[in-house]
Coordinates of C-alpha atoms and ligand atoms in Angstrom, one line a residue:
M1 CA -23.6 8.0 9.2
S2 CA -23.0 10.5 6.6
S3 CA -25.4 11.4 3.8
R4 CA -24.9 9.5 0.5
A5 CA -22.4 11.2 -1.9
R6 CA -23.8 12.0 -5.4
I7 CA -22.5 13.1 -8.8
P8 CA -22.9 16.9 -9.1
V9 CA -25.9 18.0 -11.1
T10 CA -23.7 20.3 -13.3
G11 CA -20.0 19.7 -13.6
R12 CA -17.6 21.7 -11.5
A13 CA -14.5 23.7 -12.6
A14 CA -11.4 21.5 -13.1
D15 CA -9.2 23.8 -10.9
T16 CA -11.7 23.6 -8.0
V17 CA -11.8 19.9 -8.2
L18 CA -8.0 19.6 -8.3
D19 CA -7.7 21.8 -5.4
E20 CA -10.2 19.8 -3.4
L21 CA -8.4 16.5 -4.2
A22 CA -5.0 18.2 -3.1
A23 CA -6.7 19.3 0.3
M24 CA -8.2 15.8 0.7
K25 CA -4.7 14.4 1.2
T26 CA -4.2 16.3 4.5
P27 CA -5.1 13.4 6.9
D28 CA -3.0 10.8 4.9
T29 CA 0.1 9.3 6.2
D30 CA 3.0 11.7 5.4
W31 CA 5.4 9.5 3.8
R32 CA 7.9 12.0 2.2
R33 CA 9.5 12.8 5.5
G34 CA 10.7 9.2 5.9
R35 CA 8.5 8.5 9.2
V36 CA 6.5 5.6 7.3
F37 CA 8.2 2.3 6.7
S38 CA 5.8 0.7 4.4
L39 CA 3.4 1.3 1.6
V40 CA 5.4 3.9 -0.3
Y41 CA 8.8 3.8 -1.8
H42 CA 10.0 7.3 -2.4
A43 CA 13.1 8.0 -4.6
G44 CA 12.7 11.8 -4.3
D45 CA 10.5 14.6 -5.7
E46 CA 12.1 14.7 -9.2
H47 CA 11.4 11.1 -9.6
E48 CA 7.8 11.3 -8.3
R49 CA 7.2 14.1 -10.9
L50 CA 8.5 11.9 -13.7
L51 CA 6.2 9.1 -12.5
Q52 CA 3.2 11.5 -12.7
R53 CA 4.0 12.6 -16.1
A54 CA 4.5 9.3 -17.6
H55 CA 1.4 8.1 -16.0
A56 CA -0.6 11.1 -17.5
L57 CA 0.6 10.4 -21.0
Y58 CA -1.1 6.9 -20.7
A59 CA -3.7 7.5 -18.2
S60 CA -6.6 6.4 -20.5
A61 CA -4.7 3.7 -22.6
N62 CA -5.9 0.2 -22.2
L63 CA -3.6 -2.9 -22.9
L64 CA -6.9 -5.2 -23.1
N65 CA -6.2 -5.0 -26.9
P66 CA -2.5 -5.2 -27.5
M67 CA -3.1 -4.5 -31.1
A68 CA -4.8 -1.4 -30.6
F69 CA -2.2 -0.2 -28.1
Q70 CA 1.0 -1.5 -29.5
S71 CA 2.8 1.0 -27.3
L72 CA 1.8 -0.6 -24.1
R73 CA 2.5 -4.1 -25.4
R74 CA 6.0 -2.9 -26.4
M75 CA 6.6 -1.5 -23.0
E76 CA 5.3 -4.8 -21.3
A77 CA 7.6 -6.9 -23.5
E78 CA 10.5 -4.7 -22.9
I79 CA 9.8 -4.7 -18.9
T80 CA 9.6 -8.4 -19.1
Q81 CA 12.9 -8.9 -20.9
M82 CA 14.8 -6.5 -18.6
V83 CA 13.3 -8.4 -15.6
A84 CA 14.2 -11.8 -17.3
G85 CA 17.8 -10.4 -17.6
L86 CA 18.1 -9.1 -14.1
F87 CA 16.9 -12.6 -12.8
H88 CA 19.3 -14.5 -14.9
G89 CA 16.4 -16.2 -16.8
P90 CA 17.2 -18.4 -19.8
P91 CA 16.5 -17.1 -23.2
S92 CA 13.2 -18.9 -23.1
A93 CA 12.0 -16.8 -20.1
V94 CA 8.6 -15.1 -20.6
G95 CA 6.2 -13.0 -18.5
S96 CA 3.8 -10.2 -17.8
V97 CA 3.2 -7.1 -16.2
T98 CA 0.4 -7.1 -13.6
S99 CA -1.2 -4.5 -11.3
G100 CA 0.7 -5.6 -8.2
G101 CA 2.3 -8.5 -6.2
T102 CA -1.2 -9.9 -5.2
E103 CA -2.2 -10.1 -8.8
S104 CA 1.2 -11.8 -9.8
I105 CA 0.6 -14.4 -7.1
L106 CA -3.1 -14.9 -8.0
C107 CA -1.9 -15.6 -11.6
A108 CA 1.0 -17.9 -10.5
V109 CA -1.5 -20.0 -8.3
A110 CA -4.1 -20.2 -10.9
T111 CA -1.5 -21.2 -13.6
Y112 CA -0.1 -23.8 -11.4
R113 CA -3.4 -25.2 -10.8
E114 CA -4.4 -25.2 -14.6
H115 CA -1.0 -26.8 -15.4
A116 CA -1.6 -29.6 -12.8
R117 CA -5.2 -30.1 -14.3
A118 CA -3.7 -30.5 -17.7
Q119 CA -1.3 -32.9 -16.5
R120 CA -3.7 -34.9 -14.1
P121 CA -7.1 -34.1 -15.1
V122 CA -8.5 -35.5 -11.5
F123 CA -7.2 -32.4 -9.9
G124 CA -10.0 -30.2 -8.8
R125 CA -12.6 -32.7 -9.4
L126 CA -14.2 -35.1 -6.9
G127 CA -12.9 -33.1 -4.0
H128 CA -9.5 -33.8 -4.9
R129 CA -8.0 -30.5 -4.0
P130 CA -4.6 -29.5 -5.3
Q131 CA -2.1 -28.2 -2.9
I132 CA 0.9 -25.8 -2.6
V133 CA 3.4 -26.2 0.1
A134 CA 5.0 -22.8 1.5
P135 CA 6.5 -21.5 4.6
Q136 CA 4.4 -20.0 7.3
T137 CA 5.9 -16.6 6.4
I138 CA 4.6 -16.6 2.8
H139 CA 2.5 -13.5 2.0
P140 CA -1.2 -13.7 2.5
A141 CA -1.8 -13.2 -1.3
F142 CA -1.2 -16.9 -1.4
D143 CA -3.9 -17.6 1.2
K144 CA -6.3 -15.4 -0.8
A145 CA -5.3 -17.2 -4.0
A146 CA -5.8 -20.6 -2.5
H147 CA -9.1 -19.5 -1.2
W148 CA -10.5 -18.2 -4.4
F149 CA -9.1 -21.1 -6.6
G150 CA -9.8 -24.1 -4.5
V151 CA -6.1 -24.8 -3.7
E152 CA -5.0 -26.0 -0.4
L153 CA -2.0 -24.0 1.1
K154 CA 0.1 -26.1 3.4
K155 CA 2.2 -24.1 5.6
V156 CA 5.5 -25.1 7.0
A157 CA 6.9 -23.8 10.2
V158 CA 10.0 -21.6 10.1
D159 CA 13.1 -21.5 12.3
D160 CA 14.0 -18.7 14.7
D161 CA 15.9 -17.0 11.9
Q162 CA 12.5 -16.9 10.1
R163 CA 13.5 -19.1 7.3
V164 CA 12.0 -22.4 6.4
R165 CA 14.0 -25.4 6.7
P166 CA 14.3 -27.4 3.3
E167 CA 13.7 -30.8 5.1
A168 CA 10.4 -29.3 6.5
M169 CA 9.3 -28.4 3.1
A170 CA 10.3 -31.9 1.7
R171 CA 8.3 -33.6 4.4
A172 CA 5.2 -31.6 3.7
I173 CA 5.0 -32.7 0.0
G174 CA 2.2 -35.2 -0.6
R175 CA 0.5 -36.9 -3.5
R176 CA -1.9 -33.8 -4.0
T177 CA 1.2 -31.2 -4.0
I178 CA 1.3 -29.3 -7.3
A179 CA 3.9 -26.7 -6.5
L180 CA 6.2 -25.3 -3.8
A181 CA 6.6 -21.4 -2.9
V182 CA 9.2 -19.6 -1.0
S183 CA 10.1 -15.9 -0.4
A184 CA 13.1 -13.9 -1.4
P185 CA 12.8 -12.2 1.2
Q186 CA 9.6 -12.6 3.1
Y187 CA 8.0 -9.3 4.0
P188 CA 7.7 -9.4 7.8
H189 CA 11.4 -9.9 8.7
G190 CA 13.3 -9.8 5.5
S191 CA 14.7 -13.3 5.8
I192 CA 15.4 -15.1 2.4
D193 CA 14.4 -18.7 2.4
P194 CA 16.8 -21.3 1.2
V195 CA 15.8 -21.2 -2.5
A196 CA 18.7 -23.5 -3.7
E197 CA 17.9 -26.2 -1.3
V198 CA 14.1 -26.0 -1.9
G199 CA 14.8 -25.7 -5.8
A200 CA 16.7 -29.0 -5.5
I201 CA 13.7 -30.7 -3.6
A202 CA 11.4 -29.5 -6.1
A203 CA 13.4 -30.8 -8.9
R204 CA 13.8 -34.2 -7.2
H205 CA 10.0 -34.3 -6.9
G206 CA 9.3 -33.1 -10.4
L207 CA 7.5 -30.0 -9.0
P208 CA 7.6 -26.4 -10.0
L209 CA 9.0 -23.6 -7.4
H210 CA 7.6 -20.1 -7.3
V211 CA 9.9 -17.6 -5.7
D212 CA 8.0 -14.6 -4.2
A213 CA 10.4 -11.9 -4.9
C214 CA 7.6 -9.3 -4.7
V215 CA 9.6 -7.1 -2.2
G216 CA 13.2 -8.5 -3.1
G217 CA 13.2 -8.7 -7.0
F218 CA 14.4 -4.9 -7.3
M219 CA 16.5 -5.0 -4.2
L220 CA 18.6 -8.4 -4.0
P221 CA 20.3 -7.9 -7.6
W222 CA 21.7 -4.6 -6.6
L223 CA 22.6 -5.6 -3.1
E224 CA 24.6 -8.6 -4.8
R225 CA 26.2 -6.1 -7.0
L226 CA 27.1 -4.0 -3.9
G227 CA 29.0 -7.1 -2.7
R228 CA 26.4 -8.3 0.0
P229 CA 26.5 -12.1 0.4
I230 CA 23.0 -12.9 -1.1
A231 CA 22.4 -16.6 -1.5
P232 CA 21.2 -17.6 -4.9
W233 CA 17.4 -17.0 -5.3
D234 CA 16.6 -16.5 -9.0
F235 CA 16.6 -18.5 -12.2
R236 CA 20.2 -19.5 -11.6
V237 CA 18.5 -22.0 -9.3
P238 CA 17.7 -24.9 -11.7
G239 CA 14.3 -25.7 -9.9
V240 CA 12.9 -22.1 -9.9
T241 CA 10.1 -22.0 -12.5
S242 CA 8.4 -18.7 -11.8
I243 CA 9.3 -15.3 -9.9
S244 CA 7.0 -12.5 -8.8
A245 CA 8.7 -9.1 -8.4
D246 CA 6.9 -5.7 -7.9
L247 CA 8.0 -2.7 -9.8
H248 CA 6.0 -0.5 -7.4
K249 CA 8.2 -1.5 -4.4
Y250 CA 11.9 -1.3 -4.8
G251 CA 11.5 -0.7 -8.6
Y252 CA 10.4 2.8 -7.4
A253 CA 7.7 2.7 -10.0
G254 CA 4.3 4.4 -9.5
K255 CA 1.6 2.2 -7.9
G256 CA 0.0 -0.6 -9.9
A257 CA 2.9 -2.4 -11.4
S258 CA 4.5 -5.8 -10.8
T259 CA 6.0 -8.7 -12.9
L260 CA 5.4 -12.3 -13.1
T261 CA 8.3 -14.2 -15.1
W262 CA 8.3 -17.8 -16.1
R263 CA 11.2 -19.9 -17.0
D264 CA 9.4 -20.7 -20.4
M265 CA 6.2 -20.9 -22.1
T266 CA 5.2 -24.5 -21.0
W267 CA 4.1 -22.8 -17.9
M268 CA 2.9 -19.4 -19.0
R269 CA 0.5 -20.9 -21.6
H270 CA -1.7 -21.9 -18.8
Q271 CA -2.0 -18.4 -17.6
F272 CA -4.0 -17.4 -20.7
F273 CA -7.7 -17.4 -20.3
V274 CA -9.7 -17.5 -23.7
A275 CA -13.6 -17.2 -23.9
T276 CA -14.9 -18.1 -27.3
D277 CA -18.6 -17.7 -26.9
Y278 CA -19.1 -14.2 -25.7
P279 CA -21.4 -12.3 -28.1
G280 CA -19.0 -9.4 -27.9
G281 CA -16.4 -11.4 -29.7
I282 CA -13.6 -13.7 -28.8
Y283 CA -12.0 -12.7 -25.6
V284 CA -8.5 -13.4 -24.4
S285 CA -6.8 -12.1 -21.2
P286 CA -3.3 -13.0 -19.9
T287 CA -3.8 -11.8 -16.2
M288 CA -6.5 -11.5 -13.7
I289 CA -8.0 -8.0 -14.6
G290 CA -9.6 -7.3 -18.0
T291 CA -8.9 -3.7 -18.8
R292 CA -5.2 -3.1 -18.2
P293 CA -4.5 0.5 -17.3
G294 CA -1.7 2.0 -19.4
G295 CA -0.6 4.7 -16.7
P296 CA 1.1 2.3 -14.3
L297 CA 3.0 0.5 -17.2
A298 CA 4.2 3.6 -18.6
A299 CA 5.4 5.0 -15.3
A300 CA 7.1 1.6 -14.6
W301 CA 8.9 1.7 -17.9
A302 CA 9.9 5.4 -17.4
A303 CA 11.2 4.5 -13.8
L304 CA 13.5 1.6 -15.1
H305 CA 14.8 3.9 -17.9
T306 CA 15.4 7.1 -15.9
Q307 CA 16.9 5.2 -12.9
G308 CA 19.2 2.8 -15.0
E309 CA 21.5 0.4 -13.1
D310 CA 23.4 3.3 -11.7
G311 CA 20.4 4.9 -10.1
Y312 CA 19.2 1.5 -8.6
L313 CA 22.6 1.0 -7.1
K314 CA 22.6 4.5 -5.5
L315 CA 19.1 3.9 -4.2
T316 CA 20.0 0.5 -2.8
R317 CA 23.4 1.7 -1.2
A318 CA 21.5 4.3 0.6
A319 CA 18.8 1.9 1.8
I320 CA 21.2 -0.7 3.0
D321 CA 23.4 2.0 4.7
A322 CA 19.9 3.1 6.5
A323 CA 19.0 -0.4 7.5
D324 CA 22.4 -1.2 8.8
R325 CA 22.5 2.0 11.0
I326 CA 19.1 1.0 12.3
R327 CA 20.1 -2.6 13.1
A328 CA 23.2 -1.4 14.8
G329 CA 21.3 1.3 16.7
I330 CA 18.7 -1.3 17.9
T331 CA 21.2 -3.9 18.8
A332 CA 22.7 -1.4 21.2
V333 CA 19.5 -0.8 23.0
P334 CA 19.3 -2.9 26.1
G335 CA 16.2 -5.1 26.3
L336 CA 15.6 -5.1 22.4
A337 CA 16.7 -7.8 19.8
L338 CA 16.6 -8.0 16.0
I339 CA 14.1 -10.6 14.5
G340 CA 15.4 -12.7 11.5
R341 CA 18.5 -12.1 9.6
S342 CA 20.2 -9.0 8.5
D343 CA 20.4 -9.9 4.7
T344 CA 18.2 -7.2 3.3
T345 CA 16.9 -3.7 3.6
I346 CA 14.0 -5.1 5.6
V347 CA 14.6 -4.6 9.4
A348 CA 12.4 -6.4 12.2
W349 CA 13.0 -6.0 15.8
G350 CA 11.3 -6.9 19.1
A351 CA 11.8 -7.3 22.8
A352 CA 14.4 -9.6 24.1
A353 CA 13.3 -12.4 26.4
G354 CA 12.3 -10.7 29.7
G355 CA 12.6 -7.3 28.1
P356 CA 10.0 -4.6 28.1
D357 CA 6.6 -4.8 26.4
L358 CA 7.1 -4.3 22.8
Y359 CA 3.5 -3.3 21.9
A360 CA 3.9 -0.4 24.7
I361 CA 7.2 0.8 23.1
A362 CA 5.4 0.7 19.7
D363 CA 2.7 3.0 21.2
R364 CA 5.4 5.4 22.7
L365 CA 7.1 5.5 19.2
E366 CA 3.9 6.5 17.7
A367 CA 3.4 9.2 20.1
R368 CA 6.7 10.7 18.9
G369 CA 5.2 10.7 15.3
W370 CA 6.6 7.4 13.8
S371 CA 4.2 5.3 11.8
V372 CA 4.7 1.8 13.5
D373 CA 4.0 -1.5 11.7
R374 CA 3.4 -4.2 14.5
T375 CA 4.1 -7.9 13.7
Q376 CA 2.8 -10.9 15.6
H377 CA 4.3 -14.5 16.2
P378 CA 6.7 -13.1 17.4
A379 CA 5.6 -9.7 18.6
G380 CA 7.9 -7.1 16.7
V381 CA 8.0 -4.1 14.6
H382 CA 8.6 -4.2 10.8
L383 CA 10.6 -1.6 8.7
T384 CA 11.0 -1.6 4.9
V385 CA 13.9 0.7 4.7
T386 CA 14.2 2.7 1.5
A387 CA 16.7 5.3 0.3
N388 CA 14.3 7.8 1.9
H389 CA 15.1 6.8 5.5
L390 CA 18.9 7.4 5.3
A391 CA 18.3 10.9 6.5
I392 CA 16.2 9.9 9.5
A393 CA 17.9 6.5 10.6
D394 CA 19.7 8.1 13.6
D395 CA 16.6 10.1 14.7
Y396 CA 14.5 6.8 14.5
V397 CA 17.2 4.8 16.7
R398 CA 17.2 7.8 19.3
D399 CA 13.5 7.6 19.5
V400 CA 13.4 3.9 19.9
A401 CA 15.9 4.1 22.8
A402 CA 13.8 6.8 24.3
A403 CA 10.6 4.8 23.9
T404 CA 12.1 1.9 25.5
A405 CA 13.4 3.8 28.5
E406 CA 10.1 5.1 28.9
V407 CA 8.4 1.5 29.1
R408 CA 11.1 0.4 31.4
A409 CA 10.4 3.1 33.7
D410 CA 6.7 2.6 33.8
P411 CA 5.8 -0.9 32.8
S412 CA 2.1 -0.1 33.4
L413 CA 2.1 1.6 29.9
A414 CA 1.7 -2.0 28.6
K415 CA -2.0 -1.9 29.9
E416 CA -2.8 1.2 27.9
P417 CA -5.7 0.3 25.5
V418 CA -3.7 0.1 22.0
A419 CA -0.7 -2.0 23.6
A420 CA -3.2 -4.2 25.4
M421 CA -5.3 -4.8 22.3
Y422 CA -2.2 -5.8 20.2
G423 CA -1.0 -7.9 23.0
M424 CA -4.4 -9.6 23.2
M425 CA -4.8 -10.2 19.5
A426 CA -1.5 -11.6 19.1
K427 CA -2.3 -14.1 21.9
I428 CA -5.8 -15.1 21.1
P429 CA -5.7 -18.7 20.2
V430 CA -9.2 -18.7 18.5
R431 CA -8.2 -17.0 15.1
G432 CA -11.7 -17.4 14.0
L433 CA -12.6 -14.6 16.7
V434 CA -9.9 -12.3 15.3
K435 CA -11.2 -13.0 11.7
R436 CA -14.8 -12.2 12.6
S437 CA -13.8 -9.1 14.3
V438 CA -11.7 -7.7 11.5
R439 CA -14.4 -8.7 8.9
Q440 CA -16.9 -6.7 11.1
L441 CA -14.6 -3.8 11.0
F442 CA -14.7 -3.8 7.0
E443 CA -18.4 -4.1 7.0
R444 CA -18.6 -1.0 9.0
M445 CA -16.2 0.8 6.6
Y446 CA -18.0 -0.3 3.5
A447 CA -21.5 0.2 5.1
P448 CA -23.9 2.2 2.9
G449 CA -23.6 6.0 3.5
V450 CA -20.1 5.5 5.4
I451 CA -17.1 7.3 4.0
V452 CA -14.7 6.8 7.0
P453 CA -15.8 4.6 10.0
D454 CA -15.6 6.2 13.3
A455 CA -12.6 4.5 15.0
T456 CA -13.5 5.7 18.5
A457 CA -17.0 4.2 18.4
P458 CA -17.4 1.4 20.9
A459 CA -16.5 -1.9 19.5
D460 CA -19.7 -4.0 18.8
D461 CA -17.9 -7.1 17.8
A462 CA -16.8 -10.4 19.6
V463 CA -13.2 -9.6 20.2
G464 CA -14.0 -6.0 21.0
R465 CA -16.5 -7.1 23.6
L466 CA -14.2 -9.6 25.0
L467 CA -11.5 -6.9 25.4
D468 CA -13.8 -4.4 26.8
K469 CA -15.4 -6.5 29.4
H470 CA -13.0 -9.2 30.3
G471 CA -9.5 -8.1 29.0
A472 CA -7.7 -8.6 32.2
K473 CA -9.3 -12.0 33.0
V474 CA -8.9 -13.4 29.5
D475 CA -5.2 -12.1 29.5
A476 CA -4.7 -14.0 32.6
V477 CA -6.3 -17.2 31.2
L478 CA -4.2 -17.0 28.0
D479 CA -1.0 -16.5 30.1
G480 CA -1.9 -19.7 32.1
V481 CA -2.4 -21.4 28.8
D482 CA 1.0 -20.3 27.6
R483 CA 2.7 -21.5 30.7
L484 CA 1.1 -24.9 30.5
R485 CA 2.2 -25.1 26.9
A486 CA 5.6 -24.5 27.9
R487 CA 5.6 -27.0 30.6
L488 CA 4.2 -29.7 28.2
R489 CA 7.1 -28.8 26.0
R490 CA 9.6 -29.2 28.7
V491 CA 8.2 -32.6 29.7
R492 CA 8.1 -33.8 26.2
T493 CA 11.8 -32.8 25.7
R494 CA 12.8 -34.4 29.0
G495 CA 11.1 -37.6 28.2
G496 CA 13.4 -37.7 25.0
R497 CA 10.2 -38.0 22.9
P498 CA 10.5 -35.8 19.9
P499 CA 7.9 -33.1 19.6
G500 CA 4.8 -34.7 18.0
R501 CA 3.8 -33.9 14.3
I502 CA 0.4 -33.8 13.1
P503 CA -0.1 -36.6 10.8
D504 CA -0.3 -35.6 7.2
G505 CA -3.7 -36.6 5.9
N506 CA -3.0 -36.0 2.4
R507 CA -0.8 -38.9 1.5
Ligands
LIG1 C1 6.7 -10.6 -0.1 C2 5.6 -10.1 -0.8 N1 4.7 -10.7 -1.5 C3 3.5 -10.2 -2.0 C4 3.1 -8.9 -1.6 C5 1.9 -8.4 -2.2 O1 2.1 -7.3 -3.0 P1 0.9 -6.2 -3.2 O2 0.8 -5.5 -2.0 O3 1.6 -5.3 -4.2 O4 -0.2 -6.9 -3.8 C6 3.9 -8.3 -0.8 C7 3.6 -6.9 -0.3 O5 4.2 -6.3 0.6 C8 5.1 -8.8 -0.3 O6 6.0 -8.1 0.4

């Protein structure tokens, strides 16, 4: 435990502080070289400098009061209008800029709950929990929103191509359902849910449909213009009532900027929160946060204006070329297979049935200097491919092939601690155990006096203890459970009985 940091008694020189800030970056992930496939969307150093300058101009401005900061309100209105146009919204379309995808989704879930309560006052009372139906692959921001706002998130299984089946969504709708949500595309594998079909179902049931285009909102329109076959996903689908889309992803804005767009004000009016009794005056707020920072808004506005349509088309062409090259390269490696569809600039791959251990390959890739995002159910590797990755696409494929060959030659690499841990975490059926273990990690990270937890310290949590002491045995038991499940499935299928469905207790 380090000693507690404190405010210096006398202020330090600005240059020294800035130098220290710059030096602090040293251990951070180096995203400029294209060896990281998430978190940062880099459109080049010149664009980066523009974002910094625009941000600096409005670093202290606050959109909490749009009359005091009319400049910021103007930027928000203009961004909303540009986005509504890009997504083929009707003239009635309205929206707001938020701090990120999660905030956009929190606002959408809270708004649909408020709308449902206004329509049917019984919702949210007497234990009558409103419900949103969404695919299993929907972003965890929906779980967070559901958890915080007393909404049940009913998840629907997806197909092998990682898209939800419209009939499965329809079957999940019950009396408590207040909205449907799908992704365009979902983050882990880049597959676009069948928005048009689900939109028709939503319209038939008189339900609203949210499209989470946080990662796709500033990628799909340009892919479509480049001639890629993109199924309808935006306001052209009549059932779509709202869309979340992040400027700070493929909009190449600075961090802290997303959008939530509504088909019309009949929905958005339920997003506004008003407190009338506050001694500080009447308080009104359109989004989750109170103070609304001007810097990210100005940087996003500047990004849209400086890139323009031609800039975004160029960035998207580079990103999809890189993604296609990576996909072709991975497909050519024996033992590997793509996961999901190849519609977008997101790539996901894993080991083919009977192929080498995926998590061991991931370790060997990391040893070659790549930052690897491991996914689960199924085990895979995720890449958010951007324009910045065109220069390294071939290097990446070469290293994946080499890492795979290494694991084929020495399968015992799957027993190395990191690969074994991911393998185990993915398999542990008791998700509560995993949740407790991850919470404990964060309790250590946020403990008093701690700045960065010691990652090499022995695990003192349930899953850690399980892995340390009984890893091999637990692994064998879980394999046995998997085999039993597979046998059960085979017996069921042979018996001609359709796989059982858990009864829906909501109806
Ligand atoms: C599809 C999707 N939805 C929501 C989010 C959440 O966005 P944020 O991390 O900006 O809160 C993400 C982030 O990756 C995403 O890909």
